[in-house]
Amino acid sequence: MGRYCIVKNCNTTPSDNLSLFKVPLNAEVRKKWINYVEKEGCKRAVDQEKNFHVCELHFLPELIKRHDSEFIRATLVAKSFPTIRKNFEVSQAIN
């Protein structure tokens, strides 16, 4: 299956010209991503050992680093985690 945003009710895929970010390996930050996805709801069960993606719509714009070249994908500021709810309101910080 191809890459897609795992957040429930979000239909972002790579063809939408939006960035999809892979869950990080850092255990502390990974836990925050998992907490966010479980709180928002997800399309499939989240396994702490497996990879999943969350699209840029769930991150504050200042956490996304855009690059001058169209050949370099956008990246996230170190230790960033999703905080924007599916209805696009900024949520409380996830502990």
XYZ file of C-alpha atoms in Angstrom:
95
model
C 0.000 0.000 0.000
C 1.281 3.509 -0.826
C 1.983 6.353 1.540
C -0.960 8.244 3.011
C -1.799 10.292 6.094
C -2.817 7.897 8.864
C -5.021 10.466 10.664
C -8.685 9.519 10.482
C -10.764 11.589 8.033
C -7.642 12.975 6.342
C -7.288 11.820 2.755
C -3.876 13.266 1.897
C -1.712 11.206 -0.454
C 1.526 12.162 -2.292
C -0.505 13.146 -5.368
C -2.046 16.039 -3.388
C 1.246 17.999 -3.487
C 1.330 18.065 0.305
C 4.215 16.676 2.317
C 3.850 13.410 4.205
C 6.233 13.009 7.132
C 7.374 9.621 8.389
C 7.190 8.965 12.133
C 10.637 9.678 13.628
C 12.894 7.086 15.244
C 13.580 9.207 18.354
C 11.568 7.398 21.074
C 10.441 10.546 22.900
C 9.187 12.318 19.773
C 7.760 9.080 18.318
C 5.619 8.672 21.458
C 4.176 12.181 20.950
C 3.286 11.319 17.340
C 1.593 8.099 18.464
C -0.305 9.938 21.226
C -1.532 12.506 18.705
C -2.641 9.899 16.158
C -4.423 7.807 18.791
C -6.151 10.912 20.191
C -7.291 12.087 16.732
C -8.197 8.629 15.525
C -6.385 6.691 12.856
C -7.156 4.610 9.795
C -5.385 1.521 11.114
C -3.884 0.335 14.376
C -0.668 2.131 15.237
C 2.114 -0.228 16.146
C 5.014 1.388 17.982
C 7.448 -0.613 15.849
C 6.001 0.222 12.428
C 6.254 3.288 10.246
C 3.386 5.571 9.375
C 2.992 9.056 7.905
C 1.231 12.242 8.956
C 0.671 15.032 6.417
C 1.700 18.649 6.716
C -1.874 19.757 7.504
C -1.382 18.495 11.065
C 1.767 20.554 11.771
C 2.164 24.243 12.509
C 3.594 26.005 9.419
C 6.654 27.224 11.321
C 7.665 23.593 11.967
C 7.933 22.806 8.246
C 11.174 23.685 6.464
C 10.640 24.377 2.772
C 13.626 24.206 0.437
C 14.450 26.324 -2.611
C 14.740 23.311 -4.882
C 11.671 21.474 -6.116
C 13.749 18.289 -5.943
C 14.228 18.457 -2.165
C 11.222 17.498 -0.069
C 10.069 19.628 2.832
C 11.393 18.540 6.222
C 10.376 19.145 9.820
C 12.218 21.103 12.460
C 13.954 18.658 14.828
C 11.705 17.072 17.472
C 8.502 18.398 15.873
C 5.244 16.587 16.420
C 1.729 17.083 15.034
C -0.580 19.401 16.984
C -3.276 20.556 14.566
C -6.613 18.818 14.916
C -8.459 17.430 11.927
C -10.801 20.413 12.069
C -7.613 22.524 11.768
C -7.770 24.108 15.216
C -4.550 24.118 17.156
C -4.780 21.503 19.892
C -3.277 21.507 23.338
C 0.320 20.363 23.579
C 0.471 16.599 23.889
C 2.290 15.301 26.934
